[in-house]
JSON list of C-alpha atoms in Angstrom, two decimals:
[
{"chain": "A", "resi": 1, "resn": "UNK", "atom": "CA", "xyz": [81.42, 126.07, 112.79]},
{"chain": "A", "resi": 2, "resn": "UNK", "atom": "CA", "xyz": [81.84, 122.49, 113.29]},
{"chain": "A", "resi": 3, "resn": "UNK", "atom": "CA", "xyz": [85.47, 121.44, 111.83]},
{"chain": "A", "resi": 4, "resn": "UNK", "atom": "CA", "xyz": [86.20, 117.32, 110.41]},
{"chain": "A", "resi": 5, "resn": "UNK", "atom": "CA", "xyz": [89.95, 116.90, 109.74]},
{"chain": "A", "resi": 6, "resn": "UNK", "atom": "CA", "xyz": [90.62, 114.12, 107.08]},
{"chain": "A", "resi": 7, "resn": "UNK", "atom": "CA", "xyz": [93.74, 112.64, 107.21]},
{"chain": "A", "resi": 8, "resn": "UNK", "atom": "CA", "xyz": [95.95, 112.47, 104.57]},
{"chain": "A", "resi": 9, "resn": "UNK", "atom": "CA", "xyz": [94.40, 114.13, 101.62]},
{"chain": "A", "resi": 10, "resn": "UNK", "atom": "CA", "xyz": [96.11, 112.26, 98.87]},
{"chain": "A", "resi": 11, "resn": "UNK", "atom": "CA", "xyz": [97.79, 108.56, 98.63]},
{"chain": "A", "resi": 12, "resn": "UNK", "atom": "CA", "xyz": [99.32, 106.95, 95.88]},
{"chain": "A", "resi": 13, "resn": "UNK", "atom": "CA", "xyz": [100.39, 103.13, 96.99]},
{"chain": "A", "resi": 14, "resn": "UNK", "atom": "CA", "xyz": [101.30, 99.81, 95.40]},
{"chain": "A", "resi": 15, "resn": "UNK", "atom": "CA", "xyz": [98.79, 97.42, 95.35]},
{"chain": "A", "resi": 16, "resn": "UNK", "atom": "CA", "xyz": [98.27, 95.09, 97.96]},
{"chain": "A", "resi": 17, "resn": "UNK", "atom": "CA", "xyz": [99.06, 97.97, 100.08]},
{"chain": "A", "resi": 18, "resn": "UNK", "atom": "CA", "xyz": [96.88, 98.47, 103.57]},
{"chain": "A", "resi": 19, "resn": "UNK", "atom": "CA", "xyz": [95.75, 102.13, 103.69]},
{"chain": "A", "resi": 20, "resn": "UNK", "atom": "CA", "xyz": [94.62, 103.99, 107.08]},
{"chain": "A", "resi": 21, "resn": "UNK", "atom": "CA", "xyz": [92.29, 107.30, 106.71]},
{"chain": "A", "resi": 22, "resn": "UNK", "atom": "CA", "xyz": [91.59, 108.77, 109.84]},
{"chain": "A", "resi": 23, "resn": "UNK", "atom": "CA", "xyz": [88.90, 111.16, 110.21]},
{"chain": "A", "resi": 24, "resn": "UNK", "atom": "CA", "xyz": [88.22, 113.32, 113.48]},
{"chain": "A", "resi": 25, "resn": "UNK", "atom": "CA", "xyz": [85.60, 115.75, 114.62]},
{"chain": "A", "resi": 26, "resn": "UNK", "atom": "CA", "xyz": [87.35, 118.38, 115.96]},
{"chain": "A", "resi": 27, "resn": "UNK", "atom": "CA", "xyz": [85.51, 120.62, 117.59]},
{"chain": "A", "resi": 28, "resn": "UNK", "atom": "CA", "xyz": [82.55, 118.33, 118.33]},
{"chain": "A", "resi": 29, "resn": "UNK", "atom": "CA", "xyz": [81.73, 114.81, 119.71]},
{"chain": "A", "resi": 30, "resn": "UNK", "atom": "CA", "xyz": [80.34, 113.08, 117.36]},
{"chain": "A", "resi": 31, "resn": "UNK", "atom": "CA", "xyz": [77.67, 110.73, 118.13]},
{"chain": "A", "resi": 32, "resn": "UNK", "atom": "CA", "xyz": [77.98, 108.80, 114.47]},
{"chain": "A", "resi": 33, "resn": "UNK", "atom": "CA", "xyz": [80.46, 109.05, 111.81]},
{"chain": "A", "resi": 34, "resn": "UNK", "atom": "CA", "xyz": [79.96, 108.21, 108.02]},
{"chain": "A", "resi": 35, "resn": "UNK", "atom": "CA", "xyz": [82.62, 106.92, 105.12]},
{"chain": "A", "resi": 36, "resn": "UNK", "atom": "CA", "xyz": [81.37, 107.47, 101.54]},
{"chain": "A", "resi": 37, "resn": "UNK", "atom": "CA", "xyz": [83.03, 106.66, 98.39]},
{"chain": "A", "resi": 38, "resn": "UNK", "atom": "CA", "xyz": [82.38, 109.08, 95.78]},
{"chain": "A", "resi": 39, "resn": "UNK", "atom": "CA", "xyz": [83.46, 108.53, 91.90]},
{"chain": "A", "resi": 40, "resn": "UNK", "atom": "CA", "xyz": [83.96, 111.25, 89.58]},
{"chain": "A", "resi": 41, "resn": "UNK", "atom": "CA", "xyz": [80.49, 113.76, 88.86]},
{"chain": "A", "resi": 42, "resn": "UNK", "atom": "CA", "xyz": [78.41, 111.20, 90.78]},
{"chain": "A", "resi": 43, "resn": "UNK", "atom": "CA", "xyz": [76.92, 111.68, 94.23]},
{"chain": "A", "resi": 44, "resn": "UNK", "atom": "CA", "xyz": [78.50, 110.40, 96.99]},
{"chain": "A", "resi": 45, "resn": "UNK", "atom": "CA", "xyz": [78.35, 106.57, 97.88]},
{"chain": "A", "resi": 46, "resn": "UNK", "atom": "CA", "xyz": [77.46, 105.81, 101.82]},
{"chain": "A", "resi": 47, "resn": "UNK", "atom": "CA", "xyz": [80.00, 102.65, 102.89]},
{"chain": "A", "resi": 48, "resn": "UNK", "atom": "CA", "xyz": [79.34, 102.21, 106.21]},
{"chain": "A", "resi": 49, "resn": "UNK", "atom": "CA", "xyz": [77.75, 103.93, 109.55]},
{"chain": "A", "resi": 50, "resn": "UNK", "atom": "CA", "xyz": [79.75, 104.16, 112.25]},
{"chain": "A", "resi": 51, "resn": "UNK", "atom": "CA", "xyz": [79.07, 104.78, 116.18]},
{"chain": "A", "resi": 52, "resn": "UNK", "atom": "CA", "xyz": [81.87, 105.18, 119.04]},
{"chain": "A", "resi": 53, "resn": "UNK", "atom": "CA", "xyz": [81.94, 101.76, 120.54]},
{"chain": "A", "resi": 54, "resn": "UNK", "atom": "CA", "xyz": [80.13, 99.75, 118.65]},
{"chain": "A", "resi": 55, "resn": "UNK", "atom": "CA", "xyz": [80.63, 97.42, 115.21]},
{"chain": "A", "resi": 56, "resn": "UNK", "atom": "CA", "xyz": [80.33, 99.31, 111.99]},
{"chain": "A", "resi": 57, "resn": "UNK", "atom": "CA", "xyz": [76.93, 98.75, 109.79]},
{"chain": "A", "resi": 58, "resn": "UNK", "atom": "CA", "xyz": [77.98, 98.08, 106.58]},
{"chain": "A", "resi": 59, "resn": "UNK", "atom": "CA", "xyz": [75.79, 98.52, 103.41]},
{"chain": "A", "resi": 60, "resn": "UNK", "atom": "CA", "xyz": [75.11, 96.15, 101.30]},
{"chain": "A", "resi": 61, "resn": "UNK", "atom": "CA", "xyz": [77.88, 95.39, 98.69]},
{"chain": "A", "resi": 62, "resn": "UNK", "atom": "CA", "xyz": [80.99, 96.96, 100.66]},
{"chain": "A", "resi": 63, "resn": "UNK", "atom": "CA", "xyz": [83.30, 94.26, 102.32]},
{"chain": "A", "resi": 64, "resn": "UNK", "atom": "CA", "xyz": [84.11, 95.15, 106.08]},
{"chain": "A", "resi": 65, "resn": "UNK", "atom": "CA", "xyz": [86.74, 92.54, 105.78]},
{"chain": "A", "resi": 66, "resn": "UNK", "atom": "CA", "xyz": [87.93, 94.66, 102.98]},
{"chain": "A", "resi": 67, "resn": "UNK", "atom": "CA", "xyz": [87.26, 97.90, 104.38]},
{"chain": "A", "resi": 68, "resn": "UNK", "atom": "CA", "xyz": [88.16, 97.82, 107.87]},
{"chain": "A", "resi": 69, "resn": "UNK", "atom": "CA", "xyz": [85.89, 100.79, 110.03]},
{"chain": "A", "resi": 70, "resn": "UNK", "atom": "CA", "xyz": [87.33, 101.93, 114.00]},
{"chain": "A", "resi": 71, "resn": "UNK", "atom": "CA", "xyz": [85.50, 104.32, 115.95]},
{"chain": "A", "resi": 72, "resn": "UNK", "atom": "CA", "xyz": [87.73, 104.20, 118.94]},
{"chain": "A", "resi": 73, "resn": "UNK", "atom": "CA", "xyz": [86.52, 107.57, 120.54]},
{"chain": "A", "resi": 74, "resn": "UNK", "atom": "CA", "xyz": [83.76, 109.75, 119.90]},
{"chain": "A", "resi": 75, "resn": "UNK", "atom": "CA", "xyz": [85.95, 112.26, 117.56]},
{"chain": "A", "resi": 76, "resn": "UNK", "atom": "CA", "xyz": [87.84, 109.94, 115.29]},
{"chain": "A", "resi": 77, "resn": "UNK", "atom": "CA", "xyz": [87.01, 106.84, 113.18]},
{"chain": "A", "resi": 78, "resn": "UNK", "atom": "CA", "xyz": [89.38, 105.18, 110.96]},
{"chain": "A", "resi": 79, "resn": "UNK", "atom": "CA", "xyz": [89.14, 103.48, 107.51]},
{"chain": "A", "resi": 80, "resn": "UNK", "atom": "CA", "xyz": [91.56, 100.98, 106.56]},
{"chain": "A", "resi": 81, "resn": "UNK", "atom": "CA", "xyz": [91.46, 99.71, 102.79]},
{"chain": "A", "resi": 82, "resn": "UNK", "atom": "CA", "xyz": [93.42, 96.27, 103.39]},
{"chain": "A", "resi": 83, "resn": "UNK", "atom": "CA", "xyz": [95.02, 94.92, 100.90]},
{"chain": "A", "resi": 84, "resn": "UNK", "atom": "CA", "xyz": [94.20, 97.64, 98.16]},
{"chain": "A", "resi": 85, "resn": "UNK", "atom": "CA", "xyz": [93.74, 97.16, 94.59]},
{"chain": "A", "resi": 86, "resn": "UNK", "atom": "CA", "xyz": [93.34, 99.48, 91.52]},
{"chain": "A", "resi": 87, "resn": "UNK", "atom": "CA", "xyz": [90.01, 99.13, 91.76]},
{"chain": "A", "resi": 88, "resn": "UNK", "atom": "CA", "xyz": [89.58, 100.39, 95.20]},
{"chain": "A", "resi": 89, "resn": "UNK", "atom": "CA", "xyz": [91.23, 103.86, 93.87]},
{"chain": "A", "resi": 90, "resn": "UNK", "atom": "CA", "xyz": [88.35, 106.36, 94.91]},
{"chain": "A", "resi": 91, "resn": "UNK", "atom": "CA", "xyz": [87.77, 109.48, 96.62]},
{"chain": "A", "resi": 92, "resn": "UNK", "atom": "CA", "xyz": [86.83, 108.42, 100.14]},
{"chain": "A", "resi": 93, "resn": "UNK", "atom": "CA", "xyz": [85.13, 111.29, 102.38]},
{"chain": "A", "resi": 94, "resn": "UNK", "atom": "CA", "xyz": [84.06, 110.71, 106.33]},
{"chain": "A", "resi": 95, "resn": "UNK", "atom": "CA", "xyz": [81.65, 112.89, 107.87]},
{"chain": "A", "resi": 96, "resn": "UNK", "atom": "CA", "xyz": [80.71, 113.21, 111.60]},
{"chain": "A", "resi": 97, "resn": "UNK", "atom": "CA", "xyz": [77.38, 114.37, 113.04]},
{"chain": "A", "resi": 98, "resn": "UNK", "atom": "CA", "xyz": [75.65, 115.15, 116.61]},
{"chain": "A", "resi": 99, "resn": "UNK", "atom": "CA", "xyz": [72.13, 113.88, 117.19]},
{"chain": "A", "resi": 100, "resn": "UNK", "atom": "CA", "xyz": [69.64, 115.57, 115.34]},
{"chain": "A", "resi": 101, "resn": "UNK", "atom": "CA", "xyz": [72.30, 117.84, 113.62]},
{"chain": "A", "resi": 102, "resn": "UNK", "atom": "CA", "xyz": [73.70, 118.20, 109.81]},
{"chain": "A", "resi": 103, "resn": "UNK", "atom": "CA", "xyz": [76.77, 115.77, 108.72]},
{"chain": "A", "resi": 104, "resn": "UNK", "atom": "CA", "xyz": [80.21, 117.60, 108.42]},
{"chain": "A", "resi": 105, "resn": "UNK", "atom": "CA", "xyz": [82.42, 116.12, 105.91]},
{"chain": "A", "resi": 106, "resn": "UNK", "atom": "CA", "xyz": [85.83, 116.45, 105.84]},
{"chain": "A", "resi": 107, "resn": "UNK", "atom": "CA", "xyz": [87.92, 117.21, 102.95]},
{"chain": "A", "resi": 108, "resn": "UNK", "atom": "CA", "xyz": [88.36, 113.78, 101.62]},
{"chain": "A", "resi": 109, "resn": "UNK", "atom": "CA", "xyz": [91.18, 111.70, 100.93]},
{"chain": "A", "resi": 110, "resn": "UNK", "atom": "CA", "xyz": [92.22, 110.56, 97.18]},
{"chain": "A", "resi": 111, "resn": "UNK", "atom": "CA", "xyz": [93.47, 107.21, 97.19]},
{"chain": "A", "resi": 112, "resn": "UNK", "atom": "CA", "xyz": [95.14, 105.68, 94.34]},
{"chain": "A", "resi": 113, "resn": "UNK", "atom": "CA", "xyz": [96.52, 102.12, 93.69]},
{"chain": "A", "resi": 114, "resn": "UNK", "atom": "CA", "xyz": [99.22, 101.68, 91.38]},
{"chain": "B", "resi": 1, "resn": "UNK", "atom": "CA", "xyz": [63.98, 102.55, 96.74]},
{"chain": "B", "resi": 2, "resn": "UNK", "atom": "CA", "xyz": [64.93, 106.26, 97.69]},
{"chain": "B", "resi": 3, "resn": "UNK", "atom": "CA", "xyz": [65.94, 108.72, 94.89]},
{"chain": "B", "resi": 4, "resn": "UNK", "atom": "CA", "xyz": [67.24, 112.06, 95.06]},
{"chain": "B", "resi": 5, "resn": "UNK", "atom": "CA", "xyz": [67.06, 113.26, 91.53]},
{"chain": "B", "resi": 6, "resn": "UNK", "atom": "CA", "xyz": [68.95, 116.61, 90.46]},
{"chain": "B", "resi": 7, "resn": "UNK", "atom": "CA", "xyz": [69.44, 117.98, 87.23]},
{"chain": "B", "resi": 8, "resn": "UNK", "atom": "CA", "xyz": [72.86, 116.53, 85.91]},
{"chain": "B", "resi": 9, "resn": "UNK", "atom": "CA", "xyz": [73.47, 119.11, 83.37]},
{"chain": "B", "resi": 10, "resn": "UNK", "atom": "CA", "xyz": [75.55, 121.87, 84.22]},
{"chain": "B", "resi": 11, "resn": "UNK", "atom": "CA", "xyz": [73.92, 125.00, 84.88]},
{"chain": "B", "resi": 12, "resn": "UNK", "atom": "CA", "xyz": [75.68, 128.30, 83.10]},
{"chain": "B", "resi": 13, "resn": "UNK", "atom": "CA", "xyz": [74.13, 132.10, 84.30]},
{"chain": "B", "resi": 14, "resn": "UNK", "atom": "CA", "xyz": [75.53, 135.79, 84.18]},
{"chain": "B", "resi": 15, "resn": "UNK", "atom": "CA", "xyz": [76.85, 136.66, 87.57]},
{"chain": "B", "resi": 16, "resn": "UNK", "atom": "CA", "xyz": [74.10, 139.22, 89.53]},
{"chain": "B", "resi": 17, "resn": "UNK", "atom": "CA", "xyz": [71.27, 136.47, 88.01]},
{"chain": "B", "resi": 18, "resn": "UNK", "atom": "CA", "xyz": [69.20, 133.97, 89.93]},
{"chain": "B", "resi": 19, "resn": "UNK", "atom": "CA", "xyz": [70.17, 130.38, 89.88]},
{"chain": "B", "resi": 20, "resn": "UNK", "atom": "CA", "xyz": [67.81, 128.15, 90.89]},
{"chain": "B", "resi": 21, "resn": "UNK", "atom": "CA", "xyz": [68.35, 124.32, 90.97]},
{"chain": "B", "resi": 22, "resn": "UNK", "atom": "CA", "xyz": [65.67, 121.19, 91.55]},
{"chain": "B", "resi": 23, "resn": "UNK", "atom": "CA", "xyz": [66.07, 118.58, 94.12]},
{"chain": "B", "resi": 24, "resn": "UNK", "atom": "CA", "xyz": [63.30, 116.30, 93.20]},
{"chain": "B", "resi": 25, "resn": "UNK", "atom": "CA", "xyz": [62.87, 112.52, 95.67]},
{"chain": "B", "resi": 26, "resn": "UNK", "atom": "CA", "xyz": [60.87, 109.56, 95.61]},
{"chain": "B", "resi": 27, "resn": "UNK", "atom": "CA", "xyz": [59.21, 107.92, 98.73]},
{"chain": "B", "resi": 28, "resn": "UNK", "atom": "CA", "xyz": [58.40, 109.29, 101.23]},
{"chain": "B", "resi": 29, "resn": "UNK", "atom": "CA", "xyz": [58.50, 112.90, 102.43]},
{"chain": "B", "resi": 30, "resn": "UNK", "atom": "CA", "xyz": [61.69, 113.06, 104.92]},
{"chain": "B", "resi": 31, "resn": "UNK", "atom": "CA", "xyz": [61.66, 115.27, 107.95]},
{"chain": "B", "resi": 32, "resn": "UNK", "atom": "CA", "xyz": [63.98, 117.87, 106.21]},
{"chain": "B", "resi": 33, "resn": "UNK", "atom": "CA", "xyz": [65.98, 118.08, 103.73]},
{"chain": "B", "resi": 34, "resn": "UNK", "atom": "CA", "xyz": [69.57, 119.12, 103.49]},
{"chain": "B", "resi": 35, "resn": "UNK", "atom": "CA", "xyz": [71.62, 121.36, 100.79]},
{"chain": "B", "resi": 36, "resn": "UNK", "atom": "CA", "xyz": [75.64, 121.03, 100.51]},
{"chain": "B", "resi": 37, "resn": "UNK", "atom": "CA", "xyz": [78.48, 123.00, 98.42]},
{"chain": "B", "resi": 38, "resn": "UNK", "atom": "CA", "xyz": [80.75, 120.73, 96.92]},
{"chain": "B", "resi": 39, "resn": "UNK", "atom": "CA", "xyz": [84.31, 122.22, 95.46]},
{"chain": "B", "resi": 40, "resn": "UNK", "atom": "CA", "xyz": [86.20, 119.69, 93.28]},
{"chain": "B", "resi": 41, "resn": "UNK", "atom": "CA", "xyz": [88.50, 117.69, 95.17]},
{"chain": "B", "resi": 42, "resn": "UNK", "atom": "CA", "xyz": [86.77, 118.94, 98.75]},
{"chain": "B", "resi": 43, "resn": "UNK", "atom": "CA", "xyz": [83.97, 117.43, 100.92]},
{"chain": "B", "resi": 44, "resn": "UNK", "atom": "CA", "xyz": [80.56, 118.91, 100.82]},
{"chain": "B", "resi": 45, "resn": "UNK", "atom": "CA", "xyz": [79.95, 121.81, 103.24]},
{"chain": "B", "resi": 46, "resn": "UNK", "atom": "CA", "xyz": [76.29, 122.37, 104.76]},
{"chain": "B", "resi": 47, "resn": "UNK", "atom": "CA", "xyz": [74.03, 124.94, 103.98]},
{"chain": "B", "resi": 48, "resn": "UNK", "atom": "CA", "xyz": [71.35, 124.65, 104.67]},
{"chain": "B", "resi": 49, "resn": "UNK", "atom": "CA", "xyz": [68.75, 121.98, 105.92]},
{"chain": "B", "resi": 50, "resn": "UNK", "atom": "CA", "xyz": [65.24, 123.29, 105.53]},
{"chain": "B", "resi": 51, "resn": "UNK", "atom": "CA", "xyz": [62.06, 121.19, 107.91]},
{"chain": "B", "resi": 52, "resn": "UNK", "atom": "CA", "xyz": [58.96, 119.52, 106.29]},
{"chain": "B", "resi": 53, "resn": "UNK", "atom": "CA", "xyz": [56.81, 122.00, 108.22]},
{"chain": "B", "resi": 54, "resn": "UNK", "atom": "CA", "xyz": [58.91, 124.98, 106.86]},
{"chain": "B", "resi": 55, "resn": "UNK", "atom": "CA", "xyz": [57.72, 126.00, 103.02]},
{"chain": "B", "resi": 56, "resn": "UNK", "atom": "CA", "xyz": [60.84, 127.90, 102.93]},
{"chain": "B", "resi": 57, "resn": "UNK", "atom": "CA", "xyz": [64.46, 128.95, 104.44]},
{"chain": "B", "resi": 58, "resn": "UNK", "atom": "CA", "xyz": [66.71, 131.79, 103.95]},
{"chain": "B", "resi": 59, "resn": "UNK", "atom": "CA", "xyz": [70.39, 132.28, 104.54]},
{"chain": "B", "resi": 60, "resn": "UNK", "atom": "CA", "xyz": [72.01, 135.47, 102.70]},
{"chain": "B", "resi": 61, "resn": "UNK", "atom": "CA", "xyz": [71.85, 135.10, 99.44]},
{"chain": "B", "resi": 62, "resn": "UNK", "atom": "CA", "xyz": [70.74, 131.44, 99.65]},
{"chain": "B", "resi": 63, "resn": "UNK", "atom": "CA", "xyz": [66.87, 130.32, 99.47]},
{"chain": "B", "resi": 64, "resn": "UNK", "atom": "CA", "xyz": [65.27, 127.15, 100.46]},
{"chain": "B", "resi": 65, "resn": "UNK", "atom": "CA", "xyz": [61.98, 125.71, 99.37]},
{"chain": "B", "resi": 66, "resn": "UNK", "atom": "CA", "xyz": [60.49, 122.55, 100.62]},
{"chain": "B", "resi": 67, "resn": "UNK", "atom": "CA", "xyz": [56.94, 121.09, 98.67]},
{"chain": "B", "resi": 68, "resn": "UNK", "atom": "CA", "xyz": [56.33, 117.92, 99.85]},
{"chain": "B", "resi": 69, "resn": "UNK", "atom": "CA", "xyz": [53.13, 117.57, 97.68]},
{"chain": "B", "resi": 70, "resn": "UNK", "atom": "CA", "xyz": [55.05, 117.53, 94.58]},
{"chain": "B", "resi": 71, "resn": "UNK", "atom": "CA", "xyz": [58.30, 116.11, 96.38]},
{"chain": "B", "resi": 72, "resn": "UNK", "atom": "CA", "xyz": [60.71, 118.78, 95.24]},
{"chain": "B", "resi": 73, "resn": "UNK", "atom": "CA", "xyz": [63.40, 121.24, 96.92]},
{"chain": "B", "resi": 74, "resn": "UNK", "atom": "CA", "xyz": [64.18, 124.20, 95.06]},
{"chain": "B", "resi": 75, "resn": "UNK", "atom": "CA", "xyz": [67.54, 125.86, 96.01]},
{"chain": "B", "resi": 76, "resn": "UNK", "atom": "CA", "xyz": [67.84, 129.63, 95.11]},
{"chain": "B", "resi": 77, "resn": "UNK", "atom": "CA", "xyz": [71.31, 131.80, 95.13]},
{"chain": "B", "resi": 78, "resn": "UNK", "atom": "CA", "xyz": [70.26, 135.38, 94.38]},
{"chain": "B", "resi": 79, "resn": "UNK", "atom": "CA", "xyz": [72.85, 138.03, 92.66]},
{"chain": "B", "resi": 80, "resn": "UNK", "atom": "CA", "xyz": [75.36, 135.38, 92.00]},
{"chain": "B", "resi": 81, "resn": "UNK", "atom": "CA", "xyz": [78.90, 135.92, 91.74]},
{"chain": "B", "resi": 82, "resn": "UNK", "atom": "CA", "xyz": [81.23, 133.52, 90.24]},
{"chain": "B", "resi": 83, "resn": "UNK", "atom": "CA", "xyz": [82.81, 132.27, 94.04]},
{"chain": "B", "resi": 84, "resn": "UNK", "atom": "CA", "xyz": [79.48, 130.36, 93.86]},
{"chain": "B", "resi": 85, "resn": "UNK", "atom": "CA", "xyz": [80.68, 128.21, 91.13]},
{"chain": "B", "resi": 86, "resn": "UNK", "atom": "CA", "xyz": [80.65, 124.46, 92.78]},
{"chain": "B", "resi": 87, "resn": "UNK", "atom": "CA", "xyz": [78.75, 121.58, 92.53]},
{"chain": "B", "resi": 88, "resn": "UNK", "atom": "CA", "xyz": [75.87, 121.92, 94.99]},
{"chain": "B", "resi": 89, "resn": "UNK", "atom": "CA", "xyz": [73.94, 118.43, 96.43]},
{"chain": "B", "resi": 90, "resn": "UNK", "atom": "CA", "xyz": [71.10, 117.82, 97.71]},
{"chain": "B", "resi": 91, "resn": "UNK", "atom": "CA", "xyz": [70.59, 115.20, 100.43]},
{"chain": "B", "resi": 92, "resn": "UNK", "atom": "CA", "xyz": [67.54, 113.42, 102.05]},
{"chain": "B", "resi": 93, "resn": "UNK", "atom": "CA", "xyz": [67.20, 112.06, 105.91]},
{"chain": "B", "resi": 94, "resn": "UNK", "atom": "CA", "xyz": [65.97, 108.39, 105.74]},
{"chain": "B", "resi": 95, "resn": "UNK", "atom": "CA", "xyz": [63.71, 106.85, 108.22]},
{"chain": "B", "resi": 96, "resn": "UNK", "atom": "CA", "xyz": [64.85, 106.94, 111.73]},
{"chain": "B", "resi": 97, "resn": "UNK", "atom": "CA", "xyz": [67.15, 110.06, 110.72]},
{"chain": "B", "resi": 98, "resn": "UNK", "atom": "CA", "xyz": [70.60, 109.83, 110.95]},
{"chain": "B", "resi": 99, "resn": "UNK", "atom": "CA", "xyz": [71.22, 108.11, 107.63]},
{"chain": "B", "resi": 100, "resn": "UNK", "atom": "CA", "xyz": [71.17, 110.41, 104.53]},
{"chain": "B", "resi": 101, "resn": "UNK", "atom": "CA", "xyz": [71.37, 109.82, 101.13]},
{"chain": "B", "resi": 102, "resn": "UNK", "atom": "CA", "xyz": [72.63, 112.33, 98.20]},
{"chain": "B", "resi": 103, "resn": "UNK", "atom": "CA", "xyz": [71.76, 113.31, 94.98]},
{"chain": "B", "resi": 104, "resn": "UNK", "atom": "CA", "xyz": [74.77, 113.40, 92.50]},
{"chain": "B", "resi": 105, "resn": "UNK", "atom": "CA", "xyz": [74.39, 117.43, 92.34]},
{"chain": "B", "resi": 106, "resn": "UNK", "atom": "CA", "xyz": [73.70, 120.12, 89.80]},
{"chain": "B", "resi": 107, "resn": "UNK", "atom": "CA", "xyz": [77.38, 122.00, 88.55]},
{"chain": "B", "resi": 108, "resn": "UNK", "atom": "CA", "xyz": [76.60, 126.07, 88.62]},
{"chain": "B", "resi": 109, "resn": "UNK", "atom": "CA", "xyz": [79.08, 128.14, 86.48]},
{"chain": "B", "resi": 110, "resn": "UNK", "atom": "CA", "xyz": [78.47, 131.79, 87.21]},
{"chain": "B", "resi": 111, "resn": "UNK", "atom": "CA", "xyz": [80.40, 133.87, 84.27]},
{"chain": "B", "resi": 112, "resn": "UNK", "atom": "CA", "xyz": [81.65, 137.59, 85.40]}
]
């Protein structure tokens, strides 16, 4: 089945730290690739939309100066939380889909700012 | 705006029972519907995704249904064991497709 590698699974960083997750289809070209934020026994939180090439679409409320999206290729994107805070400590899961196909998430990535 | 609504109290059976969870959404009826395992600390891993001109969708043990008059999925694991203890989501295509949202998922304890 279709395989998303999250990279790493865990950080714990000083704040004002910059943070890079990378996320890559592995088995798959993904035409778009998704970064949620998901908070403990709630669903998860849809950040931005991303597609190879092109500017990510942000939703409203999350700060793409803040969160910083890269879909260099069509299997990996990268999230970088710039300058991170406490606050910004969350569970952050990509996914990466086809056209017309399910998402595949990968594993997620626990980030948390001391 | 679009809901997914699912019941945010645990659910506890007897392994070899039926569980059967409710994935209820506002708005319009999407062109399918989507269900996802979630184990803590993991990503969500598809199931199943079940068509609005499909009442129904099976997979093993799993079950699918999809009533767009009354706007409700209901998600069906039959003889349950307790490896099917997870947090299982629900998740709803938005217009034009590609964009989904989730519901914050029912917990299912299945006790040996």
């Amino acid at each position: 089945g279709a395989v998303v590698s999250q990279h790493p699974s865990r950080v714990i960083c000083k704040s004002g730290t910059s943070v890079k997750i990378e996320c890559r289809s592995l088995d798959f070209q993904a035409t778009t690739m998704f970064w949620y934020r998901q908070f403990p026994k709630q669903s998860l939180m849809l950040m931005a939309t991303s597609n190879e090439g092109s500017k990510a679409t942000y939703e409203q409320g999350v700060e793409k100066d803040k969160f910083l999206i890269n879909h260099a290729s069509l299997t990996l994107s990268t999230l970088t939380v710039t300058s991170a805070h406490p606050e910004d400590s969350s569970f952050y899961i990509c996914s990466a889909m086809q056209e017309n196909q399910p998402q595949h998430f990968g594993d997620g990535t626990r980030l948390s700012i001391l | 705006s679009q809901k997914i609504e699912q019941n945010s109290e645990a659910l506890n059976i007897q392994e070899g029972k039926t569980a059967t969870l409710t994935c209820n959404y506002t708005n319009y009826s999407p062109a399918y519907l989507q269900w996802y395992r979630q184990d803590p600390g993991r990503g969500p891993v598809f199931l199943l995704l079940i068509r609005e001109n499909e009442k129904e969708k099976r997979k093993e043990r799993l079950k699918v249904t999809f009533d767009t008059t009354l706007k409700q999925s209901l998600f069906h694991i039959t003889a349950s064991q307790p490896a099917d203890s997870a947090t299982y989501l629900c998740a709803k295509a938005l217009a034009g497709g590609f964009k989904t949202i989730f519901g914050a998922g029912t917990r299912l304890f299945v006790k040996a």
